[in-house]
């Protein structure tokens, strides 16, 4: 599965422009553009925000996922 095409497909199906999606997700248009072009400089938090607006969920799995999620939460609390 390609995240870029997944986001672009759902955005277009929702009849949203990149700017409209960005506003709804509370991110910049550049973030949406970067996701749709397959860029790798987008934070997981911003990806989740965009996917939430599009009603898409990704469920990472693996032996270290819980530790990774805890680390993300800890980083968010620092900020």
JSON list of N, CA, C and O in Angstrom, two decimals, residues 20-70:
[
{"chain": "A", "resi": 20, "resn": "UNK", "atom": "N", "xyz": [-8.21, 22.68, 1.67]},
{"chain": "A", "resi": 20, "resn": "UNK", "atom": "CA", "xyz": [-9.35, 22.35, 2.53]},
{"chain": "A", "resi": 20, "resn": "UNK", "atom": "C", "xyz": [-9.00, 21.23, 3.51]},
{"chain": "A", "resi": 20, "resn": "UNK", "atom": "O", "xyz": [-9.34, 21.30, 4.70]},
{"chain": "A", "resi": 21, "resn": "UNK", "atom": "N", "xyz": [-8.32, 20.20, 3.01]},
{"chain": "A", "resi": 21, "resn": "UNK", "atom": "CA", "xyz": [-7.91, 19.10, 3.88]},
{"chain": "A", "resi": 21, "resn": "UNK", "atom": "C", "xyz": [-6.94, 19.60, 4.95]},
{"chain": "A", "resi": 21, "resn": "UNK", "atom": "O", "xyz": [-7.06, 19.25, 6.12]},
{"chain": "A", "resi": 22, "resn": "UNK", "atom": "N", "xyz": [-6.01, 20.44, 4.56]},
{"chain": "A", "resi": 22, "resn": "UNK", "atom": "CA", "xyz": [-5.04, 20.98, 5.52]},
{"chain": "A", "resi": 22, "resn": "UNK", "atom": "C", "xyz": [-5.75, 21.77, 6.62]},
{"chain": "A", "resi": 22, "resn": "UNK", "atom": "O", "xyz": [-5.43, 21.60, 7.81]},
{"chain": "A", "resi": 23, "resn": "UNK", "atom": "N", "xyz": [-6.70, 22.58, 6.26]},
{"chain": "A", "resi": 23, "resn": "UNK", "atom": "CA", "xyz": [-7.43, 23.37, 7.25]},
{"chain": "A", "resi": 23, "resn": "UNK", "atom": "C", "xyz": [-8.18, 22.45, 8.22]},
{"chain": "A", "resi": 23, "resn": "UNK", "atom": "O", "xyz": [-8.12, 22.63, 9.44]},
{"chain": "A", "resi": 24, "resn": "UNK", "atom": "N", "xyz": [-8.85, 21.46, 7.68]},
{"chain": "A", "resi": 24, "resn": "UNK", "atom": "CA", "xyz": [-9.61, 20.53, 8.53]},
{"chain": "A", "resi": 24, "resn": "UNK", "atom": "C", "xyz": [-8.69, 19.72, 9.46]},
{"chain": "A", "resi": 24, "resn": "UNK", "atom": "O", "xyz": [-9.08, 19.39, 10.58]},
{"chain": "A", "resi": 25, "resn": "UNK", "atom": "N", "xyz": [-7.49, 19.41, 8.98]},
{"chain": "A", "resi": 25, "resn": "UNK", "atom": "CA", "xyz": [-6.55, 18.61, 9.77]},
{"chain": "A", "resi": 25, "resn": "UNK", "atom": "C", "xyz": [-5.65, 19.49, 10.65]},
{"chain": "A", "resi": 25, "resn": "UNK", "atom": "O", "xyz": [-4.84, 18.97, 11.42]},
{"chain": "A", "resi": 26, "resn": "UNK", "atom": "N", "xyz": [-5.80, 20.80, 10.50]},
{"chain": "A", "resi": 26, "resn": "UNK", "atom": "CA", "xyz": [-4.98, 21.75, 11.27]},
{"chain": "A", "resi": 26, "resn": "UNK", "atom": "C", "xyz": [-3.49, 21.56, 10.99]},
{"chain": "A", "resi": 26, "resn": "UNK", "atom": "O", "xyz": [-2.67, 21.54, 11.91]},
{"chain": "A", "resi": 27, "resn": "UNK", "atom": "N", "xyz": [-3.17, 21.39, 9.72]},
{"chain": "A", "resi": 27, "resn": "UNK", "atom": "CA", "xyz": [-1.79, 21.29, 9.25]},
{"chain": "A", "resi": 27, "resn": "UNK", "atom": "C", "xyz": [-1.64, 22.24, 8.07]},
{"chain": "A", "resi": 27, "resn": "UNK", "atom": "O", "xyz": [-2.62, 22.79, 7.57]},
{"chain": "A", "resi": 28, "resn": "UNK", "atom": "N", "xyz": [-0.44, 22.43, 7.60]},
{"chain": "A", "resi": 28, "resn": "UNK", "atom": "CA", "xyz": [-0.24, 23.29, 6.43]},
{"chain": "A", "resi": 28, "resn": "UNK", "atom": "C", "xyz": [-0.54, 22.53, 5.14]},
{"chain": "A", "resi": 28, "resn": "UNK", "atom": "O", "xyz": [-0.50, 21.30, 5.11]},
{"chain": "A", "resi": 29, "resn": "UNK", "atom": "N", "xyz": [-0.80, 23.29, 4.08]},
{"chain": "A", "resi": 29, "resn": "UNK", "atom": "CA", "xyz": [-1.00, 22.66, 2.78]},
{"chain": "A", "resi": 29, "resn": "UNK", "atom": "C", "xyz": [0.27, 21.93, 2.37]},
{"chain": "A", "resi": 29, "resn": "UNK", "atom": "O", "xyz": [0.22, 20.88, 1.73]},
{"chain": "A", "resi": 30, "resn": "UNK", "atom": "N", "xyz": [1.41, 22.45, 2.77]},
{"chain": "A", "resi": 30, "resn": "UNK", "atom": "CA", "xyz": [2.68, 21.81, 2.44]},
{"chain": "A", "resi": 30, "resn": "UNK", "atom": "C", "xyz": [2.76, 20.40, 3.02]},
{"chain": "A", "resi": 30, "resn": "UNK", "atom": "O", "xyz": [3.32, 19.50, 2.40]},
{"chain": "A", "resi": 31, "resn": "UNK", "atom": "N", "xyz": [2.18, 20.19, 4.21]},
{"chain": "A", "resi": 31, "resn": "UNK", "atom": "CA", "xyz": [2.16, 18.86, 4.81]},
{"chain": "A", "resi": 31, "resn": "UNK", "atom": "C", "xyz": [1.35, 17.91, 3.93]},
{"chain": "A", "resi": 31, "resn": "UNK", "atom": "O", "xyz": [1.79, 16.80, 3.62]},
{"chain": "A", "resi": 32, "resn": "UNK", "atom": "N", "xyz": [0.16, 18.35, 3.52]},
{"chain": "A", "resi": 32, "resn": "UNK", "atom": "CA", "xyz": [-0.68, 17.50, 2.66]},
{"chain": "A", "resi": 32, "resn": "UNK", "atom": "C", "xyz": [0.04, 17.22, 1.35]},
{"chain": "A", "resi": 32, "resn": "UNK", "atom": "O", "xyz": [0.08, 16.09, 0.88]},
{"chain": "A", "resi": 33, "resn": "UNK", "atom": "N", "xyz": [0.62, 18.24, 0.78]},
{"chain": "A", "resi": 33, "resn": "UNK", "atom": "CA", "xyz": [1.35, 18.10, -0.48]},
{"chain": "A", "resi": 33, "resn": "UNK", "atom": "C", "xyz": [2.51, 17.11, -0.33]},
{"chain": "A", "resi": 33, "resn": "UNK", "atom": "O", "xyz": [2.74, 16.26, -1.19]},
{"chain": "A", "resi": 34, "resn": "UNK", "atom": "N", "xyz": [3.22, 17.21, 0.78]},
{"chain": "A", "resi": 34, "resn": "UNK", "atom": "CA", "xyz": [4.36, 16.32, 1.03]},
{"chain": "A", "resi": 34, "resn": "UNK", "atom": "C", "xyz": [3.89, 14.86, 1.18]},
{"chain": "A", "resi": 34, "resn": "UNK", "atom": "O", "xyz": [4.51, 13.95, 0.62]},
{"chain": "A", "resi": 35, "resn": "UNK", "atom": "N", "xyz": [2.80, 14.66, 1.89]},
{"chain": "A", "resi": 35, "resn": "UNK", "atom": "CA", "xyz": [2.26, 13.30, 2.05]},
{"chain": "A", "resi": 35, "resn": "UNK", "atom": "C", "xyz": [1.87, 12.74, 0.69]},
{"chain": "A", "resi": 35, "resn": "UNK", "atom": "O", "xyz": [2.22, 11.61, 0.34]},
{"chain": "A", "resi": 36, "resn": "UNK", "atom": "N", "xyz": [1.16, 13.53, -0.10]},
{"chain": "A", "resi": 36, "resn": "UNK", "atom": "CA", "xyz": [0.68, 13.06, -1.40]},
{"chain": "A", "resi": 36, "resn": "UNK", "atom": "C", "xyz": [1.80, 12.86, -2.42]},
{"chain": "A", "resi": 36, "resn": "UNK", "atom": "O", "xyz": [1.60, 12.15, -3.40]},
{"chain": "A", "resi": 37, "resn": "UNK", "atom": "N", "xyz": [2.93, 13.47, -2.19]},
{"chain": "A", "resi": 37, "resn": "UNK", "atom": "CA", "xyz": [4.04, 13.28, -3.13]},
{"chain": "A", "resi": 37, "resn": "UNK", "atom": "C", "xyz": [5.00, 12.20, -2.63]},
{"chain": "A", "resi": 37, "resn": "UNK", "atom": "O", "xyz": [6.03, 11.95, -3.27]},
{"chain": "A", "resi": 38, "resn": "UNK", "atom": "N", "xyz": [4.67, 11.59, -1.50]},
{"chain": "A", "resi": 38, "resn": "UNK", "atom": "CA", "xyz": [5.51, 10.51, -0.98]},
{"chain": "A", "resi": 38, "resn": "UNK", "atom": "C", "xyz": [6.72, 11.00, -0.21]},
{"chain": "A", "resi": 38, "resn": "UNK", "atom": "O", "xyz": [7.66, 10.26, 0.00]},
{"chain": "A", "resi": 39, "resn": "UNK", "atom": "N", "xyz": [6.67, 12.26, 0.22]},
{"chain": "A", "resi": 39, "resn": "UNK", "atom": "CA", "xyz": [7.79, 12.81, 0.98]},
{"chain": "A", "resi": 39, "resn": "UNK", "atom": "C", "xyz": [7.96, 12.12, 2.32]},
{"chain": "A", "resi": 39, "resn": "UNK", "atom": "O", "xyz": [7.03, 11.54, 2.88]},
{"chain": "A", "resi": 40, "resn": "UNK", "atom": "N", "xyz": [9.17, 12.21, 2.84]},
{"chain": "A", "resi": 40, "resn": "UNK", "atom": "CA", "xyz": [9.46, 11.52, 4.09]},
{"chain": "A", "resi": 40, "resn": "UNK", "atom": "C", "xyz": [9.74, 12.49, 5.24]},
{"chain": "A", "resi": 40, "resn": "UNK", "atom": "O", "xyz": [10.24, 12.09, 6.28]},
{"chain": "A", "resi": 41, "resn": "UNK", "atom": "N", "xyz": [9.39, 13.74, 5.07]},
{"chain": "A", "resi": 41, "resn": "UNK", "atom": "CA", "xyz": [9.66, 14.74, 6.09]},
{"chain": "A", "resi": 41, "resn": "UNK", "atom": "C", "xyz": [8.38, 15.17, 6.83]},
{"chain": "A", "resi": 41, "resn": "UNK", "atom": "O", "xyz": [8.26, 16.31, 7.26]},
{"chain": "A", "resi": 42, "resn": "UNK", "atom": "N", "xyz": [7.44, 14.25, 6.99]},
{"chain": "A", "resi": 42, "resn": "UNK", "atom": "CA", "xyz": [6.19, 14.55, 7.66]},
{"chain": "A", "resi": 42, "resn": "UNK", "atom": "C", "xyz": [6.13, 13.78, 8.96]},
{"chain": "A", "resi": 42, "resn": "UNK", "atom": "O", "xyz": [6.43, 12.58, 9.00]},
{"chain": "A", "resi": 43, "resn": "UNK", "atom": "N", "xyz": [5.74, 14.47, 10.03]},
{"chain": "A", "resi": 43, "resn": "UNK", "atom": "CA", "xyz": [5.67, 13.79, 11.33]},
{"chain": "A", "resi": 43, "resn": "UNK", "atom": "C", "xyz": [4.48, 12.83, 11.36]},
{"chain": "A", "resi": 43, "resn": "UNK", "atom": "O", "xyz": [3.48, 13.01, 10.66]},
{"chain": "A", "resi": 44, "resn": "UNK", "atom": "N", "xyz": [4.61, 11.83, 12.19]},
{"chain": "A", "resi": 44, "resn": "UNK", "atom": "CA", "xyz": [3.53, 10.85, 12.36]},
{"chain": "A", "resi": 44, "resn": "UNK", "atom": "C", "xyz": [2.27, 11.54, 12.86]},
{"chain": "A", "resi": 44, "resn": "UNK", "atom": "O", "xyz": [1.16, 11.22, 12.44]},
{"chain": "A", "resi": 45, "resn": "UNK", "atom": "N", "xyz": [2.43, 12.51, 13.74]},
{"chain": "A", "resi": 45, "resn": "UNK", "atom": "CA", "xyz": [1.29, 13.26, 14.28]},
{"chain": "A", "resi": 45, "resn": "UNK", "atom": "C", "xyz": [0.51, 13.95, 13.16]},
{"chain": "A", "resi": 45, "resn": "UNK", "atom": "O", "xyz": [-0.72, 13.92, 13.14]},
{"chain": "A", "resi": 46, "resn": "UNK", "atom": "N", "xyz": [1.22, 14.55, 12.21]},
{"chain": "A", "resi": 46, "resn": "UNK", "atom": "CA", "xyz": [0.55, 15.22, 11.09]},
{"chain": "A", "resi": 46, "resn": "UNK", "atom": "C", "xyz": [-0.11, 14.21, 10.15]},
{"chain": "A", "resi": 46, "resn": "UNK", "atom": "O", "xyz": [-1.20, 14.46, 9.63]},
{"chain": "A", "resi": 47, "resn": "UNK", "atom": "N", "xyz": [0.54, 13.08, 9.93]},
{"chain": "A", "resi": 47, "resn": "UNK", "atom": "CA", "xyz": [-0.07, 12.03, 9.10]},
{"chain": "A", "resi": 47, "resn": "UNK", "atom": "C", "xyz": [-1.37, 11.56, 9.75]},
{"chain": "A", "resi": 47, "resn": "UNK", "atom": "O", "xyz": [-2.40, 11.44, 9.09]},
{"chain": "A", "resi": 48, "resn": "UNK", "atom": "N", "xyz": [-1.33, 11.34, 11.06]},
{"chain": "A", "resi": 48, "resn": "UNK", "atom": "CA", "xyz": [-2.54, 10.90, 11.77]},
{"chain": "A", "resi": 48, "resn": "UNK", "atom": "C", "xyz": [-3.65, 11.93, 11.67]},
{"chain": "A", "resi": 48, "resn": "UNK", "atom": "O", "xyz": [-4.82, 11.57, 11.52]},
{"chain": "A", "resi": 49, "resn": "UNK", "atom": "N", "xyz": [-3.31, 13.22, 11.76]},
{"chain": "A", "resi": 49, "resn": "UNK", "atom": "CA", "xyz": [-4.32, 14.27, 11.68]},
{"chain": "A", "resi": 49, "resn": "UNK", "atom": "C", "xyz": [-5.01, 14.26, 10.31]},
{"chain": "A", "resi": 49, "resn": "UNK", "atom": "O", "xyz": [-6.23, 14.37, 10.22]},
{"chain": "A", "resi": 50, "resn": "UNK", "atom": "N", "xyz": [-4.21, 14.11, 9.26]},
{"chain": "A", "resi": 50, "resn": "UNK", "atom": "CA", "xyz": [-4.77, 14.06, 7.90]},
{"chain": "A", "resi": 50, "resn": "UNK", "atom": "C", "xyz": [-5.64, 12.81, 7.73]},
{"chain": "A", "resi": 50, "resn": "UNK", "atom": "O", "xyz": [-6.76, 12.89, 7.21]},
{"chain": "A", "resi": 51, "resn": "UNK", "atom": "N", "xyz": [-5.15, 11.68, 8.18]},
{"chain": "A", "resi": 51, "resn": "UNK", "atom": "CA", "xyz": [-5.92, 10.44, 8.05]},
{"chain": "A", "resi": 51, "resn": "UNK", "atom": "C", "xyz": [-7.22, 10.49, 8.84]},
{"chain": "A", "resi": 51, "resn": "UNK", "atom": "O", "xyz": [-8.25, 9.97, 8.39]},
{"chain": "A", "resi": 52, "resn": "UNK", "atom": "N", "xyz": [-7.20, 11.13, 10.00]},
{"chain": "A", "resi": 52, "resn": "UNK", "atom": "CA", "xyz": [-8.42, 11.24, 10.82]},
{"chain": "A", "resi": 52, "resn": "UNK", "atom": "C", "xyz": [-9.51, 12.01, 10.08]},
{"chain": "A", "resi": 52, "resn": "UNK", "atom": "O", "xyz": [-10.68, 11.62, 10.09]},
{"chain": "A", "resi": 53, "resn": "UNK", "atom": "N", "xyz": [-9.12, 13.10, 9.42]},
{"chain": "A", "resi": 53, "resn": "UNK", "atom": "CA", "xyz": [-10.09, 13.88, 8.64]},
{"chain": "A", "resi": 53, "resn": "UNK", "atom": "C", "xyz": [-10.68, 13.03, 7.53]},
{"chain": "A", "resi": 53, "resn": "UNK", "atom": "O", "xyz": [-11.87, 13.11, 7.23]},
{"chain": "A", "resi": 54, "resn": "UNK", "atom": "N", "xyz": [-9.86, 12.19, 6.93]},
{"chain": "A", "resi": 54, "resn": "UNK", "atom": "CA", "xyz": [-10.30, 11.34, 5.82]},
{"chain": "A", "resi": 54, "resn": "UNK", "atom": "C", "xyz": [-10.98, 10.05, 6.29]},
{"chain": "A", "resi": 54, "resn": "UNK", "atom": "O", "xyz": [-11.41, 9.24, 5.48]},
{"chain": "A", "resi": 55, "resn": "UNK", "atom": "N", "xyz": [-11.06, 9.89, 7.61]},
{"chain": "A", "resi": 55, "resn": "UNK", "atom": "CA", "xyz": [-11.70, 8.70, 8.20]},
{"chain": "A", "resi": 55, "resn": "UNK", "atom": "C", "xyz": [-10.97, 7.42, 7.80]},
{"chain": "A", "resi": 55, "resn": "UNK", "atom": "O", "xyz": [-11.58, 6.41, 7.48]},
{"chain": "A", "resi": 56, "resn": "UNK", "atom": "N", "xyz": [-9.63, 7.49, 7.83]},
{"chain": "A", "resi": 56, "resn": "UNK", "atom": "CA", "xyz": [-8.78, 6.35, 7.50]},
{"chain": "A", "resi": 56, "resn": "UNK", "atom": "C", "xyz": [-7.94, 6.03, 8.73]},
{"chain": "A", "resi": 56, "resn": "UNK", "atom": "O", "xyz": [-7.36, 6.93, 9.33]},
{"chain": "A", "resi": 57, "resn": "UNK", "atom": "N", "xyz": [-7.89, 4.76, 9.10]},
{"chain": "A", "resi": 57, "resn": "UNK", "atom": "CA", "xyz": [-7.05, 4.36, 10.22]},
{"chain": "A", "resi": 57, "resn": "UNK", "atom": "C", "xyz": [-6.00, 3.37, 9.75]},
{"chain": "A", "resi": 57, "resn": "UNK", "atom": "O", "xyz": [-6.28, 2.49, 8.94]},
{"chain": "A", "resi": 58, "resn": "UNK", "atom": "N", "xyz": [-4.81, 3.56, 10.25]},
{"chain": "A", "resi": 58, "resn": "UNK", "atom": "CA", "xyz": [-3.72, 2.63, 10.04]},
{"chain": "A", "resi": 58, "resn": "UNK", "atom": "C", "xyz": [-3.36, 2.06, 11.39]},
{"chain": "A", "resi": 58, "resn": "UNK", "atom": "O", "xyz": [-3.29, 2.79, 12.38]},
{"chain": "A", "resi": 59, "resn": "UNK", "atom": "N", "xyz": [-3.16, 0.78, 11.46]},
{"chain": "A", "resi": 59, "resn": "UNK", "atom": "CA", "xyz": [-2.86, 0.13, 12.72]},
{"chain": "A", "resi": 59, "resn": "UNK", "atom": "C", "xyz": [-1.49, -0.52, 12.65]},
{"chain": "A", "resi": 59, "resn": "UNK", "atom": "O", "xyz": [-1.36, -1.66, 12.21]},
{"chain": "A", "resi": 60, "resn": "UNK", "atom": "N", "xyz": [-0.46, 0.21, 13.11]},
{"chain": "A", "resi": 60, "resn": "UNK", "atom": "CA", "xyz": [0.87, -0.39, 13.10]},
{"chain": "A", "resi": 60, "resn": "UNK", "atom": "C", "xyz": [0.92, -1.57, 14.08]},
{"chain": "A", "resi": 60, "resn": "UNK", "atom": "O", "xyz": [0.29, -1.53, 15.14]},
{"chain": "A", "resi": 61, "resn": "UNK", "atom": "N", "xyz": [1.62, -2.60, 13.68]},
{"chain": "A", "resi": 61, "resn": "UNK", "atom": "CA", "xyz": [1.78, -3.76, 14.54]},
{"chain": "A", "resi": 61, "resn": "UNK", "atom": "C", "xyz": [3.25, -4.14, 14.59]},
{"chain": "A", "resi": 61, "resn": "UNK", "atom": "O", "xyz": [4.03, -3.77, 13.73]},
{"chain": "A", "resi": 62, "resn": "UNK", "atom": "N", "xyz": [3.58, -4.87, 15.61]},
{"chain": "A", "resi": 62, "resn": "UNK", "atom": "CA", "xyz": [4.96, -5.33, 15.75]},
{"chain": "A", "resi": 62, "resn": "UNK", "atom": "C", "xyz": [5.35, -5.34, 17.22]},
{"chain": "A", "resi": 62, "resn": "UNK", "atom": "O", "xyz": [4.67, -4.75, 18.06]},
{"chain": "A", "resi": 63, "resn": "UNK", "atom": "N", "xyz": [6.45, -5.98, 17.51]},
{"chain": "A", "resi": 63, "resn": "UNK", "atom": "CA", "xyz": [6.84, -6.15, 18.90]},
{"chain": "A", "resi": 63, "resn": "UNK", "atom": "C", "xyz": [7.23, -4.85, 19.61]},
{"chain": "A", "resi": 63, "resn": "UNK", "atom": "O", "xyz": [7.17, -4.78, 20.83]},
{"chain": "A", "resi": 64, "resn": "UNK", "atom": "N", "xyz": [7.57, -3.81, 18.89]},
{"chain": "A", "resi": 64, "resn": "UNK", "atom": "CA", "xyz": [8.01, -2.56, 19.52]},
{"chain": "A", "resi": 64, "resn": "UNK", "atom": "C", "xyz": [7.00, -1.42, 19.40]},
{"chain": "A", "resi": 64, "resn": "UNK", "atom": "O", "xyz": [7.28, -0.30, 19.81]},
{"chain": "A", "resi": 65, "resn": "UNK", "atom": "N", "xyz": [5.82, -1.69, 18.84]},
{"chain": "A", "resi": 65, "resn": "UNK", "atom": "CA", "xyz": [4.84, -0.63, 18.60]},
{"chain": "A", "resi": 65, "resn": "UNK", "atom": "C", "xyz": [4.41, 0.04, 19.90]},
{"chain": "A", "resi": 65, "resn": "UNK", "atom": "O", "xyz": [4.32, 1.27, 19.97]},
{"chain": "A", "resi": 66, "resn": "UNK", "atom": "N", "xyz": [4.14, -0.72, 20.94]},
{"chain": "A", "resi": 66, "resn": "UNK", "atom": "CA", "xyz": [3.71, -0.12, 22.21]},
{"chain": "A", "resi": 66, "resn": "UNK", "atom": "C", "xyz": [4.79, 0.80, 22.77]},
{"chain": "A", "resi": 66, "resn": "UNK", "atom": "O", "xyz": [4.48, 1.90, 23.27]},
{"chain": "A", "resi": 67, "resn": "UNK", "atom": "N", "xyz": [6.03, 0.39, 22.69]},
{"chain": "A", "resi": 67, "resn": "UNK", "atom": "CA", "xyz": [7.12, 1.23, 23.17]},
{"chain": "A", "resi": 67, "resn": "UNK", "atom": "C", "xyz": [7.21, 2.51, 22.34]},
{"chain": "A", "resi": 67, "resn": "UNK", "atom": "O", "xyz": [7.40, 3.60, 22.86]},
{"chain": "A", "resi": 68, "resn": "UNK", "atom": "N", "xyz": [7.09, 2.37, 21.02]},
{"chain": "A", "resi": 68, "resn": "UNK", "atom": "CA", "xyz": [7.13, 3.52, 20.12]},
{"chain": "A", "resi": 68, "resn": "UNK", "atom": "C", "xyz": [6.00, 4.50, 20.45]},
{"chain": "A", "resi": 68, "resn": "UNK", "atom": "O", "xyz": [6.23, 5.70, 20.53]},
{"chain": "A", "resi": 69, "resn": "UNK", "atom": "N", "xyz": [4.78, 4.00, 20.67]},
{"chain": "A", "resi": 69, "resn": "UNK", "atom": "CA", "xyz": [3.65, 4.87, 21.00]},
{"chain": "A", "resi": 69, "resn": "UNK", "atom": "C", "xyz": [3.88, 5.59, 22.32]},
{"chain": "A", "resi": 69, "resn": "UNK", "atom": "O", "xyz": [3.58, 6.78, 22.45]},
{"chain": "A", "resi": 70, "resn": "UNK", "atom": "N", "xyz": [4.43, 4.90, 23.30]},
{"chain": "A", "resi": 70, "resn": "UNK", "atom": "CA", "xyz": [4.74, 5.52, 24.59]},
{"chain": "A", "resi": 70, "resn": "UNK", "atom": "C", "xyz": [5.79, 6.62, 24.42]},
{"chain": "A", "resi": 70, "resn": "UNK", "atom": "O", "xyz": [5.68, 7.69, 25.02]}
]
